Structure formats: C-alpha cells, structure tokens
Coordinates of C-alpha atoms in Angstrom, one line a residue:
M1 CA 0.0 0.0 0.0
P2 CA 1.3 3.5 -0.8
D3 CA 2.2 5.9 2.1
I4 CA 1.3 8.9 0.0
V5 CA -1.8 9.3 -2.2
L6 CA -2.0 12.5 -4.4
T7 CA -5.5 13.1 -5.4
T8 CA -8.0 15.7 -6.7
L9 CA -11.5 15.9 -8.2
N10 CA -11.3 17.0 -11.8
A11 CA -14.1 18.9 -13.4
K12 CA -14.4 16.1 -16.0
F13 CA -12.7 12.7 -16.5
I14 CA -11.1 14.0 -19.7
H15 CA -9.0 16.5 -17.7
A16 CA -5.7 15.1 -16.5
A17 CA -4.5 16.7 -13.2
F18 CA -1.4 18.7 -14.1
G19 CA -0.6 19.9 -10.6
L20 CA -0.6 16.3 -9.2
R21 CA 1.9 15.2 -11.7
Y22 CA 4.2 18.1 -10.8
L23 CA 4.1 17.1 -7.2
F24 CA 4.7 13.5 -8.0
A25 CA 7.7 14.3 -10.3
N26 CA 9.3 16.3 -7.4
L27 CA 8.9 13.7 -4.7
G28 CA 12.4 12.4 -5.3
E29 CA 13.1 9.3 -3.2
L30 CA 9.5 9.2 -2.0
Q31 CA 8.1 8.4 -5.5
P32 CA 8.1 4.6 -4.9
R33 CA 5.9 5.3 -1.8
A34 CA 3.3 7.4 -3.7
V35 CA 0.5 7.1 -6.2
I36 CA -1.8 9.4 -8.1
A37 CA -5.5 8.8 -7.7
E38 CA -7.8 11.0 -9.8
F39 CA -11.6 11.4 -9.6
D40 CA -14.2 13.8 -11.0
I41 CA -16.8 15.9 -9.4
N42 CA -19.7 13.8 -10.7
L43 CA -18.8 10.9 -8.4
R44 CA -20.3 10.6 -4.9
P45 CA -18.1 12.0 -2.1
L46 CA -18.5 8.8 0.0
D47 CA -17.5 6.6 -2.9
I48 CA -14.4 8.7 -3.4
A49 CA -13.6 8.5 0.3
E50 CA -14.0 4.7 0.2
A51 CA -11.6 4.4 -2.7
L52 CA -9.0 6.5 -1.0
L53 CA -9.3 4.7 2.3
A54 CA -8.9 1.3 0.5
R55 CA -5.3 2.4 -0.3
A56 CA -4.6 2.8 3.4
P57 CA -2.3 5.8 3.0
R58 CA -0.5 7.7 5.8
I59 CA -0.7 11.0 3.8
L60 CA -3.4 12.3 1.5
G61 CA -2.5 15.3 -0.6
F62 CA -5.5 17.1 -2.2
G63 CA -5.5 19.6 -5.0
I64 CA -8.2 22.2 -4.2
Y65 CA -9.8 24.3 -6.9
I66 CA -12.9 26.4 -7.3
W67 CA -14.7 23.7 -9.1
N68 CA -14.1 20.9 -6.5
V69 CA -13.8 22.6 -3.1
A70 CA -17.4 21.8 -2.0
Q71 CA -17.2 18.1 -2.9
T72 CA -13.7 17.7 -1.6
T73 CA -14.8 19.1 1.8
E74 CA -17.3 16.3 2.0
V75 CA -14.7 13.7 1.1
I76 CA -12.2 15.0 3.7
A77 CA -14.9 15.3 6.4
A78 CA -15.8 11.6 5.9
I79 CA -12.2 10.5 5.9
K80 CA -11.4 12.3 9.1
R81 CA -14.4 10.8 10.9
V82 CA -13.4 7.3 9.9
R83 CA -9.6 7.5 9.9
P84 CA -8.6 10.7 11.8
E85 CA -4.9 9.6 12.0
I86 CA -4.5 10.0 8.2
K87 CA -2.6 13.3 7.5
I88 CA -4.4 15.6 5.1
I89 CA -2.4 18.1 3.2
L90 CA -4.2 20.7 1.0
G91 CA -2.8 22.8 -1.8
G92 CA -4.1 24.7 -4.8
P93 CA -5.4 28.2 -5.6
E94 CA -8.6 27.8 -3.7
V95 CA -6.8 27.3 -0.3
S96 CA -3.9 29.6 -1.0
Y97 CA -5.8 32.7 0.2
E98 CA -8.4 33.5 2.8
T99 CA -7.7 30.3 4.7
E100 CA -9.1 31.4 8.0
S101 CA -12.7 31.2 6.9
Q102 CA -12.7 27.9 5.1
E103 CA -14.2 24.7 6.6
I104 CA -11.9 22.5 4.4
V105 CA -8.9 24.2 6.0
R106 CA -10.2 23.5 9.5
L107 CA -10.5 19.8 8.6
A108 CA -7.0 19.5 7.2
D109 CA -3.7 18.9 9.1
H110 CA -1.6 21.2 6.8
V111 CA -2.2 23.6 4.0
I112 CA 0.6 24.6 1.6
T113 CA -0.2 28.0 0.0
G114 CA 1.4 29.0 -3.3
E115 CA 3.3 26.6 -5.6
A116 CA 3.9 23.4 -3.6
D117 CA 6.0 21.6 -6.2
L118 CA 9.0 21.3 -3.7
K119 CA 7.4 22.1 -0.4
F120 CA 5.0 19.1 -0.5
A121 CA 7.9 16.6 -0.6
E122 CA 9.6 18.4 2.3
V123 CA 6.5 18.1 4.5
C124 CA 6.0 14.5 3.5
R125 CA 9.6 13.6 4.5
V126 CA 9.0 14.8 8.0
L127 CA 5.6 13.1 8.4
L128 CA 6.9 9.8 7.2
D129 CA 10.0 9.9 9.4
Q130 CA 7.7 9.4 12.5
P131 CA 6.5 6.1 13.9
V132 CA 2.9 5.5 13.0
G133 CA 0.6 7.2 15.6
D134 CA 3.0 10.0 16.5
E135 CA 1.4 13.5 16.3
V136 CA 3.4 16.2 14.5
T137 CA 2.4 19.5 15.9
S138 CA 4.8 21.6 13.8
L139 CA 7.6 21.6 11.3
T140 CA 10.8 23.5 10.8
S141 CA 13.2 24.1 7.9
N142 CA 16.9 23.9 8.0
S143 CA 19.2 26.4 6.4
E144 CA 19.3 24.5 3.1
G145 CA 15.5 24.7 2.8
G146 CA 14.7 21.1 3.6
V147 CA 12.4 20.1 6.5
R148 CA 14.4 18.1 9.1
S149 CA 13.1 18.5 12.6
V150 CA 9.8 17.7 14.3
E151 CA 8.0 18.2 17.5
S152 CA 6.2 15.0 18.5
K153 CA 4.4 14.0 21.7
N154 CA 6.8 11.0 21.9
E155 CA 10.1 12.9 21.2
T156 CA 12.1 15.7 22.7
P157 CA 10.9 19.0 21.1
H158 CA 13.0 20.8 18.5
V159 CA 12.8 24.3 17.2
V160 CA 9.2 25.1 16.0
T161 CA 8.7 27.4 13.1
Y162 CA 6.0 26.0 10.8
P163 CA 2.3 26.7 11.6
K164 CA -0.6 24.8 10.1
I165 CA -0.5 27.1 7.1
I166 CA 2.8 26.6 5.3
A167 CA 3.7 29.3 2.7
A168 CA 5.7 27.9 -0.2
D169 CA 8.3 30.0 -1.9
L170 CA 8.1 30.4 -5.7
P171 CA 10.3 27.6 -7.0
E172 CA 12.8 28.2 -9.7
F173 CA 12.2 26.0 -12.7
S174 CA 15.9 25.0 -12.7
R175 CA 15.2 23.1 -9.5
L176 CA 12.0 21.4 -10.7
A177 CA 11.6 18.0 -12.3
L178 CA 9.2 18.2 -15.2
P179 CA 6.0 16.1 -14.9
Y180 CA 5.4 15.0 -18.5
D181 CA 6.8 11.4 -18.2
F182 CA 4.1 10.8 -15.7
Y183 CA 1.2 11.1 -18.2
S184 CA 0.2 7.5 -18.8
D185 CA -0.3 6.0 -22.2
A186 CA -4.1 6.1 -21.4
D187 CA -3.8 9.8 -20.6
I188 CA -2.1 10.4 -24.0
A189 CA -4.7 8.5 -25.9
H190 CA -7.9 9.7 -24.2
R191 CA -7.4 12.8 -22.1
I192 CA -6.4 16.5 -22.3
V193 CA -2.7 16.8 -21.7
Y194 CA -1.6 20.1 -20.2
V195 CA 1.9 21.6 -20.6
E196 CA 3.5 24.9 -19.6
A197 CA 6.6 26.7 -20.9
S198 CA 6.2 29.5 -18.3
R199 CA 4.4 30.6 -15.1
G200 CA 3.1 33.9 -14.0
C201 CA 1.9 37.0 -15.7
P202 CA 3.4 40.5 -15.8
F203 CA 0.0 42.1 -16.0
T204 CA -2.2 43.1 -13.0
C205 CA -5.8 42.4 -14.1
E206 CA -7.6 42.5 -10.8
F207 CA -10.0 39.6 -11.5
C208 CA -7.2 37.1 -12.2
L209 CA -5.0 35.0 -9.9
S210 CA -2.3 34.8 -12.5
S211 CA -1.6 38.5 -12.0
L212 CA -0.3 37.7 -8.5
D213 CA 2.4 35.3 -9.8
I214 CA 5.2 37.9 -10.3
P215 CA 7.9 37.5 -11.6
M216 CA 7.4 35.6 -14.8
R217 CA 9.5 32.4 -14.9
Q218 CA 10.4 30.4 -17.9
V219 CA 11.1 26.7 -18.1
P220 CA 14.6 26.1 -19.5
L221 CA 13.8 25.8 -23.2
D222 CA 16.1 22.9 -24.0
K223 CA 14.7 20.9 -21.1
F224 CA 11.2 21.7 -22.1
L225 CA 11.6 20.8 -25.7
A226 CA 13.2 17.5 -24.8
A227 CA 10.1 16.7 -22.7
M228 CA 7.8 17.7 -25.6
Q229 CA 9.8 15.5 -28.0
R230 CA 9.2 12.5 -25.6
L231 CA 5.4 13.2 -25.7
L232 CA 5.5 13.4 -29.4
D233 CA 7.4 10.1 -29.6
R234 CA 4.7 8.5 -27.4
G235 CA 2.0 9.6 -29.9
L236 CA 0.5 12.7 -28.3
K237 CA -1.4 14.7 -30.8
Q238 CA -3.0 17.5 -28.8
F239 CA -1.1 19.9 -26.5
K240 CA -2.9 22.4 -24.3
F241 CA -0.5 25.1 -23.0
V242 CA -1.6 26.7 -19.8
D243 CA 0.8 29.7 -20.0
R244 CA -1.1 32.9 -19.4
T245 CA 1.1 35.0 -21.8
F246 CA 2.4 32.6 -24.4
N247 CA 3.3 35.4 -26.9
L248 CA 5.0 37.7 -24.4
H249 CA 8.6 36.5 -25.0
I250 CA 9.0 36.5 -28.8
A251 CA 12.1 34.4 -29.1
T252 CA 10.7 31.6 -26.9
S253 CA 7.3 31.8 -28.6
K254 CA 8.9 31.5 -32.0
A255 CA 11.1 28.6 -30.9
L256 CA 8.1 26.7 -29.6
L257 CA 6.0 27.3 -32.7
E258 CA 8.9 26.3 -35.0
F259 CA 9.5 23.2 -33.0
F260 CA 6.0 22.0 -33.4
L261 CA 5.7 23.1 -37.0
A262 CA 8.8 21.1 -37.9
R263 CA 7.2 18.0 -36.4
Y264 CA 3.7 18.5 -37.5
Q265 CA 1.7 15.5 -38.5
P266 CA -2.0 15.3 -39.4
E267 CA -4.4 15.4 -36.5
M268 CA -2.1 17.5 -34.3
F269 CA -3.6 20.3 -32.4
F270 CA -2.0 23.0 -30.2
H271 CA -3.8 25.4 -27.8
F272 CA -2.1 28.6 -26.6
E273 CA -3.3 31.6 -24.6
M274 CA -2.1 34.8 -26.1
I275 CA -2.0 38.5 -25.3
P276 CA -4.5 40.1 -27.8
D277 CA -2.6 43.2 -28.7
R278 CA 0.9 41.7 -29.2
L279 CA 1.7 39.7 -32.3
A280 CA 5.1 40.5 -33.7
A281 CA 5.9 40.0 -37.3
E282 CA 8.3 37.1 -36.4
L283 CA 5.4 35.2 -34.9
R284 CA 3.0 36.1 -37.7
E285 CA 5.3 34.5 -40.2
V286 CA 5.4 31.2 -38.4
I287 CA 1.7 31.1 -37.4
A288 CA 0.7 31.5 -41.0
K289 CA 2.5 28.3 -41.9
F290 CA 0.4 26.0 -39.7
P291 CA -2.2 23.9 -41.4
P292 CA -5.9 24.5 -41.0
G293 CA -7.3 23.3 -37.6
S294 CA -3.9 22.8 -36.0
L295 CA -3.7 26.0 -33.9
Q296 CA -6.1 27.5 -31.4
F297 CA -5.5 30.8 -29.6
E298 CA -7.4 31.7 -26.5
V299 CA -7.6 35.5 -26.6
G300 CA -8.6 37.3 -23.4
V301 CA -10.3 40.5 -24.6
Q302 CA -12.5 40.8 -21.5
T303 CA -13.8 44.3 -22.2
F304 CA -13.8 46.9 -24.9
N305 CA -14.6 49.7 -22.5
P306 CA -11.4 51.7 -21.7
E307 CA -12.8 53.0 -18.4
V308 CA -13.6 49.5 -17.2
G309 CA -10.1 48.4 -18.3
Q310 CA -8.6 51.2 -16.1
N311 CA -10.9 50.1 -13.2
I312 CA -9.4 46.6 -13.3
S313 CA -5.8 47.7 -14.1
R314 CA -5.9 46.1 -17.5
R315 CA -3.9 47.8 -20.3
Q316 CA -5.0 47.0 -23.8
N317 CA -4.4 48.6 -27.3
Y318 CA -7.7 48.1 -29.1
E319 CA -6.3 49.2 -32.5
R320 CA -3.5 46.6 -32.4
L321 CA -6.0 44.0 -31.0
A322 CA -8.2 44.5 -34.1
D323 CA -5.3 44.4 -36.4
N324 CA -4.2 41.1 -34.9
F325 CA -7.7 39.6 -35.3
H326 CA -7.8 40.7 -38.9
F327 CA -4.5 39.0 -39.6
L328 CA -5.4 35.8 -37.8
R329 CA -8.8 35.6 -39.6
G330 CA -7.6 36.7 -43.0
K331 CA -4.1 35.3 -43.3
T332 CA -4.1 32.2 -41.1
S333 CA -6.3 29.2 -40.2
V334 CA -6.0 29.8 -36.5
H335 CA -9.2 29.0 -34.4
I336 CA -9.8 32.0 -32.2
H337 CA -11.5 31.5 -28.8
A338 CA -12.1 35.0 -27.5
D339 CA -13.2 35.9 -23.9
L340 CA -15.5 38.7 -22.7
I341 CA -16.6 39.1 -19.0
V342 CA -20.0 40.2 -17.8
G343 CA -20.2 42.2 -14.5
L344 CA -16.9 44.0 -14.4
P345 CA -16.9 47.2 -12.3
G346 CA -18.1 50.1 -14.4
E347 CA -19.4 47.9 -17.3
T348 CA -23.0 48.8 -18.2
F349 CA -25.5 46.6 -20.0
E350 CA -25.1 48.9 -23.0
S351 CA -21.3 48.9 -23.0
F352 CA -21.1 45.1 -22.7
A353 CA -23.6 44.8 -25.6
A354 CA -21.5 47.2 -27.7
G355 CA -18.3 45.2 -26.9
F356 CA -20.0 41.9 -27.9
D357 CA -21.0 43.3 -31.2
R358 CA -17.6 44.7 -31.8
L359 CA -16.0 41.3 -31.1
I360 CA -18.5 39.6 -33.4
A361 CA -17.4 41.9 -36.2
L362 CA -13.8 40.8 -35.6
G363 CA -14.8 37.2 -36.5
P364 CA -13.5 34.9 -33.8
Q365 CA -14.9 31.3 -34.1
E366 CA -15.9 31.3 -30.5
I367 CA -16.8 34.0 -27.9
Q368 CA -16.7 32.8 -24.3
V369 CA -19.1 35.0 -22.4
G370 CA -17.9 34.6 -18.8
I371 CA -19.6 35.8 -15.7
L372 CA -17.2 37.6 -13.3
K373 CA -16.0 35.5 -10.4
R374 CA -14.5 36.7 -7.1
L375 CA -11.5 34.4 -6.9
R376 CA -9.9 34.2 -3.5
G377 CA -6.9 36.5 -3.2
T378 CA -7.7 38.7 -6.2
P379 CA -7.8 42.5 -5.7
I380 CA -11.2 42.8 -7.5
V381 CA -12.7 43.1 -4.0
R382 CA -11.5 46.7 -3.7
H383 CA -14.4 47.7 -5.9
D384 CA -17.1 46.0 -3.7
A385 CA -18.3 49.2 -2.0
E386 CA -18.1 51.7 -4.8
W387 CA -19.7 49.4 -7.4
Q388 CA -21.9 47.5 -4.9
M389 CA -20.6 44.2 -6.1
I390 CA -22.6 41.3 -4.7
Y391 CA -21.2 37.8 -5.3
N392 CA -22.5 34.3 -4.7
A393 CA -21.3 33.1 -1.3
H394 CA -20.7 29.6 -2.8
P395 CA -18.3 28.4 -5.5
P396 CA -17.8 29.6 -8.2
Y397 CA -18.4 32.9 -6.4
D398 CA -19.9 34.5 -9.5
I399 CA -21.4 37.9 -9.5
L400 CA -25.1 38.2 -8.7
Q401 CA -25.6 42.0 -9.2
N402 CA -23.8 45.3 -9.0
R403 CA -24.6 49.0 -9.1
L404 CA -25.1 49.0 -12.8
I405 CA -26.7 45.6 -13.5
D406 CA -29.4 44.3 -11.2
F407 CA -30.0 40.7 -10.4
A408 CA -32.8 40.1 -12.9
T409 CA -30.7 41.5 -15.7
M410 CA -27.6 39.5 -14.6
Q411 CA -29.7 36.4 -14.8
R412 CA -30.7 37.3 -18.4
L413 CA -27.0 37.7 -19.2
R414 CA -26.2 34.4 -17.5
R415 CA -28.7 32.7 -19.7
F416 CA -27.4 34.5 -22.7
A417 CA -23.9 33.2 -22.0
R418 CA -25.2 29.6 -21.6
Y419 CA -27.3 29.7 -24.8
W420 CA -24.5 31.4 -26.7
D421 CA -22.2 28.5 -25.8
L422 CA -24.7 26.0 -27.0
V423 CA -25.6 27.8 -30.2
G424 CA -22.8 30.2 -31.0
N425 CA -19.7 28.4 -29.8
S426 CA -20.5 24.8 -30.2
G427 CA -20.0 24.8 -34.0
N428 CA -23.4 23.0 -34.4
F429 CA -25.0 26.1 -36.0
V430 CA -22.3 28.0 -37.9
A431 CA -24.4 28.6 -41.0
T432 CA -27.7 29.1 -39.1
L433 CA -26.6 31.5 -36.4
P434 CA -26.2 34.6 -38.5
L435 CA -29.8 34.4 -39.6
I436 CA -30.8 35.5 -36.1
W437 CA -29.5 39.0 -36.8
A438 CA -29.0 39.1 -40.6
V439 CA -32.7 39.2 -41.4
A440 CA -33.5 42.0 -38.9
R441 CA -34.9 45.4 -40.0
A442 CA -32.6 48.4 -39.9
S443 CA -34.2 49.3 -36.5
R444 CA -37.0 48.1 -34.3
P445 CA -38.8 49.2 -31.1
C446 CA -37.7 47.7 -27.8
E447 CA -39.1 44.3 -27.3
S448 CA -39.7 44.4 -23.6
E449 CA -39.9 46.6 -20.5
Q450 CA -36.5 45.2 -19.4
E451 CA -34.9 46.2 -22.6
Q452 CA -36.5 49.6 -22.5
K453 CA -34.9 50.1 -19.1
H454 CA -31.4 49.7 -20.6
T455 CA -32.0 51.7 -23.8
G456 CA -34.1 54.6 -22.4
G457 CA -37.1 53.5 -24.6
T458 CA -35.3 54.4 -27.8
P459 CA -35.1 52.1 -30.8
V460 CA -32.1 49.7 -30.8
P461 CA -30.1 49.9 -34.0
L462 CA -30.0 46.6 -35.9
P463 CA -28.6 44.3 -36.9
S464 CA -27.1 44.0 -33.5
P465 CA -25.9 40.4 -32.8
F466 CA -26.1 41.0 -29.0
H467 CA -29.7 42.3 -29.0
S468 CA -30.8 39.9 -31.6
F469 CA -29.4 36.9 -29.7
L470 CA -30.7 38.2 -26.4
R471 CA -34.2 38.2 -27.9
F472 CA -33.7 34.5 -28.9
S473 CA -32.3 33.8 -25.4
D474 CA -35.3 35.3 -23.7
W475 CA -37.7 33.5 -26.0
L476 CA -35.9 30.1 -25.6
Y477 CA -35.9 30.4 -21.8
A478 CA -39.6 31.2 -21.9
Q479 CA -40.1 28.1 -24.0
L480 CA -38.0 25.6 -22.1
G481 CA -37.5 27.1 -18.6
R482 CA -34.0 25.7 -18.4
T483 CA -30.5 26.2 -19.7
D484 CA -29.0 22.7 -19.2
T485 CA -29.7 19.1 -20.5
I486 CA -31.2 20.4 -23.7
A487 CA -31.0 17.7 -26.4
L488 CA -29.3 18.9 -29.6
V489 CA -32.2 17.9 -31.8
R490 CA -34.6 19.9 -29.6
L491 CA -32.3 22.9 -29.7
A492 CA -32.2 22.7 -33.5
E493 CA -36.0 22.5 -33.7
K494 CA -36.5 25.4 -31.3
L495 CA -34.0 27.5 -33.3
F496 CA -36.0 26.7 -36.5
E497 CA -39.2 27.6 -34.7
F498 CA -37.8 30.9 -33.6
L499 CA -36.4 31.8 -37.0
T500 CA -39.5 31.0 -38.9
G501 CA -42.1 32.0 -36.3
E502 CA -40.7 35.0 -34.5
L503 CA -38.4 36.4 -37.2
K504 CA -40.4 35.2 -40.2
V505 CA -37.4 33.8 -42.0
D506 CA -38.3 31.9 -45.1
T507 CA -38.8 28.3 -44.0
R508 CA -36.9 26.8 -46.9
L509 CA -33.9 29.0 -46.2
A510 CA -33.9 28.2 -42.4
A511 CA -34.3 24.5 -43.1
E512 CA -31.5 24.4 -45.6
K513 CA -29.1 26.3 -43.3
L514 CA -30.0 24.0 -40.4
W515 CA -29.6 20.9 -42.5
L516 CA -26.1 22.1 -43.7
D517 CA -25.1 22.5 -40.0
W518 CA -26.6 19.1 -39.1
R519 CA -24.7 17.3 -41.8
R520 CA -21.5 19.0 -40.9
G521 CA -21.9 17.7 -37.3
G522 CA -21.9 14.2 -38.7
H523 CA -25.7 13.6 -38.3
R524 CA -27.3 11.4 -41.0
D525 CA -31.0 12.3 -40.7
P526 CA -32.5 15.8 -40.5
P527 CA -34.6 16.8 -37.4
E528 CA -38.2 15.8 -38.0
K529 CA -39.6 19.3 -37.9
I530 CA -37.4 20.6 -40.7
R531 CA -37.5 17.5 -43.0
A532 CA -40.7 18.6 -44.6
F533 CA -39.1 21.8 -45.8
L534 CA -36.1 20.2 -47.5
P535 CA -36.0 19.0 -51.1
E536 CA -35.9 15.2 -51.2
E537 CA -32.5 15.1 -52.7
K538 CA -31.0 17.1 -49.9
T539 CA -32.0 14.6 -47.2
K540 CA -29.8 11.8 -48.6
R541 CA -27.5 10.4 -46.0
P542 CA -23.9 11.8 -46.3
S543 CA -20.9 9.6 -45.8
S544 CA -19.6 9.9 -42.2
S545 CA -16.0 10.2 -41.1
K546 CA -14.6 10.5 -37.6
P547 CA -13.1 14.0 -37.0
S548 CA -9.4 14.0 -36.0
L549 CA -9.6 17.4 -34.3
P550 CA -11.5 18.3 -31.1
K551 CA -15.2 18.1 -32.1
R552 CA -16.1 21.8 -31.6
Q553 CA -13.1 23.0 -33.6
A554 CA -13.7 20.5 -36.3
R555 CA -17.2 21.7 -36.9
H556 CA -16.1 25.3 -37.1
L557 CA -13.3 24.3 -39.5
A558 CA -15.8 22.6 -41.8
A559 CA -17.9 25.8 -42.1
P560 CA -17.8 27.4 -45.6

C-alpha cells in the first residue's frame, strides 16, 4: 500500500490533473511510496472516500480548486471521521488565500499555500519519518531549505517554526523535475494533456489570480523541448498550453512554434493563450504556416470599455488588437476563442452589448461570455463598496448583481452566456446562427420593459448580434424554462421555430441552413420538424468520417 496518495476531483474525466503530476515528479526518493488517484466531481463523495481509504495511505494530498472545493470538503470530512490519523495536506489556488474562513482548511492537518512543487515533498519527508501514531504539531526548515526536525508528543521537542498554514516560496524552474513522463499511455490516448513553458503574468488584471504570480518564470527551453519530444514520440497529438502569456517573449514563442511546425503531423492540435494586442511579425510569419485546424488561440479581450479596463488595471491597445484579429482571420487558419466578461466594475449593460457586437465583427470562431467571479486573493474586492458588487457566497463565487446591472438583468445575461455557448460556440449552428441578426430590420422598437430600461425607450439599431441573440435567449428560456440538459435535436428544432415563427425567416432558407449544419456535425438524418421543408435530394445520407480534431473546432473548420 502507498504511504502517499496524491488526489483531486477533476471537473471532467477527460481532464488530467497537471498539478498532481508536478508534485509526483518532485517527490524524489519518495516516489516509490506514492501514487496518483484522480476522480471527477460527478462521483459521490462517499465513494471517493471509500476508494482513498482502501489504499490505506498515511498521507493524502488534495488539490483544491474552485470547481471541487465543495465536494472535496465532504470527502475529507468523511475520511477524518473514519480515519482521523491520516494526515491531510491541502494545496491549490482555492486554499492559498483567505484560509481562516474555510471549513476545508479547518479539517486539514496542513495547508501549503502557493506553488507546492517542492514544499509538499519536504513536508511528507517529516511526516513519514515518524513512527505511525506520533502526532506532528509543527515543522521546521533547516538552512538548506529542507524540512528536518519535528516536535512529536513522543520525542524531545525541537525548534518550532511552521504553523498549520505553510507558505511555499516560488520555485525556480531549474530546480523542478518536469512532470510529462508521468502522463500514462491512457492519458495520452484519451485525455487532455496540459503543458507549460512559463508561469506567472506580468499584468495586473484584478479579477485574475495569475496576475499575482510575479515575476514571470520560464522553463529552461532545452529541457522543455526535450520533454515535448518525448510526448510526441509517445504519440501525443493534442497539446494544451496553460501559459497565461504565451506570446510575451517573442524568441521563446517563436522557438516553440517552429519546434511543433517542424514536427507537425495530421491530427495534431496546439492550444495557446495569447495577449491580444501583441503579435510580432516574427510570430505572424510562423503562425501563417500552420495547417488549418492545428492552432487554437485563446484571446482574453474581457472588455472593450477603456474606463472598465482602467478600473481593473488592464492595459490594452484596441487598434492593435483589431489588427491582430484581422491578420489571424484573414491570413491564417487559427481557431480563435475570445473571452468577454460580464459584470466588471463600471461595465454597463449597453457597453457590454457594444463590446460583444464589436467582437462579433472581428470574426472569432468562439466568444466565451464569462460571468465575473470573485476568486480568493484577487484585488477585485476593492471595488465592492463603490460598485456595490454582490457575489454568490458559494463556488464559483460568480457575481449576482452590481450597481449598474441588477439581479434580474444579470440572470438574463447568464442565460445569454449559456445559450451562446450551446448555439454560437458549439460549432453546431455555424451557418444558421447569423440568420438571427441578418434578417432584422434596420431598426426596431424595444421588445420588452426590461430592454426599455437599458435603452431609455429608444429604438435599438440593428442588426445587433447582441440584442438579436438576447431576444432569442429570452424566448428560448420562456419556451424551455431551463439552460441545461437540452437535447441537440430539440435545440435545433427550437431554433428553427424561432427563426420562422418569431423572425419570419423563409422556411426553406432556415431549413437548408440547419440541414447544412446538421450534416457538418456528422448527423445522418435531419430533425423531424425541418424534414418537410427540405427537397428530397437534400435529405440523402452523407458519408460519415470521424473528426481528427476536437469536435467543436472540427465543426467550425468545416464551415464554408
């Protein structure tokens, strides 16, 4: 049985826990005494506790994140009631700040705040040096940085310096063992594999934890590329970089892109997060050479309102941003996943709507409409009084209302975000989606009292993608009363009903656009409600082929 079990609850099975593999890689001589055990948040906490207890560990190390803290608290509470002698060590962003108020921290024996890559092994060495049953009340570090002495009820006390909350120093990458050899063959074949060439962010956006990780640190490039080559040799096709500012250091970015381009094979896919207003000519030249469907850039726009940007300490050149979008959409085959945030301090309903329309005009394949979250430790809280920011008390701590957007309107925007993801981002309705705003009149009166509230009762200029899709979102919610577990065929039929019934789109046109999208998604038969409006020859079954890229990106790529 292992002495150490490293564990976490992933959001989905397909996600492989990157942090656990870093901890395991840096256990040194303790590796043979440790295992990784991953679960997901859809499993019952008691079943997870049972599986962990069956391994009879002495130490359980949990990775705690915003998506799993509630469920993990239940798991740990059960374990501590059944086996209180097991040492529980917590780490991760959710327990690195505001520890004094968290129940999960109260239940744990130790909490390592910050980056625990090296500190976790130090603490484990002390705990495992004791006879089973001894109680460690504190830990101390020697001058070389390793933990060596303990105070135990069965031993003569030594110098005590470590409290329950243990702050980890930022580790230098030169001291870290990289984790990539600890992805299993099954991980490589079936799960998302995360990699990083750097940590931290030089920017100070107040809603983001990455802005606290200063200074920026780079993985030694030769060491990193050697690890990437081993993953390639093992057959990995999809790489997801978690670097927050991939394109900040031009020489490193170029070297990485050239490395993967030189080794490109069909079905390879690379995801990077980029700064939207920085794309040097040296990078453009390499990016343009990548084949269609092989590159995805996540681009954090967040807001187009300069005053809001100033409120949250975010600097952004919108002219350069637009130029980079035009280049990426016009001169490359990059799939762009752009982010906007609802609820930022100073962002009105109108300015968010204008920003959404402005982003639509730039043509990204996906727009992630995110609801502002109050992440622990971020300085966004300094705006709470001035902007009357009210957040959910429970994870994911999303905003409920503020001075400019009331709760009812925030709920409308929350539904807008969910339906946009289902219809706009999914790639299932690429041809059909523009009909929602393309057929609108040049202007129209406000559709509801709620909309009049935000426009002063004046006509809303159209076509406005935001206002047009908001109309669909309000209608769809009135029809279904829910935003989740909506079958794709029902969503398609409701979209057809809205287009032809509410917007008076020609039934043949709407049916043909939906059938085009339906076939692109690999479906062989049209939804029943649109079949009658299609010519017979257009309902013949197409040949099917399994997409080699992630499904959502493959559907966007197949769009005309």
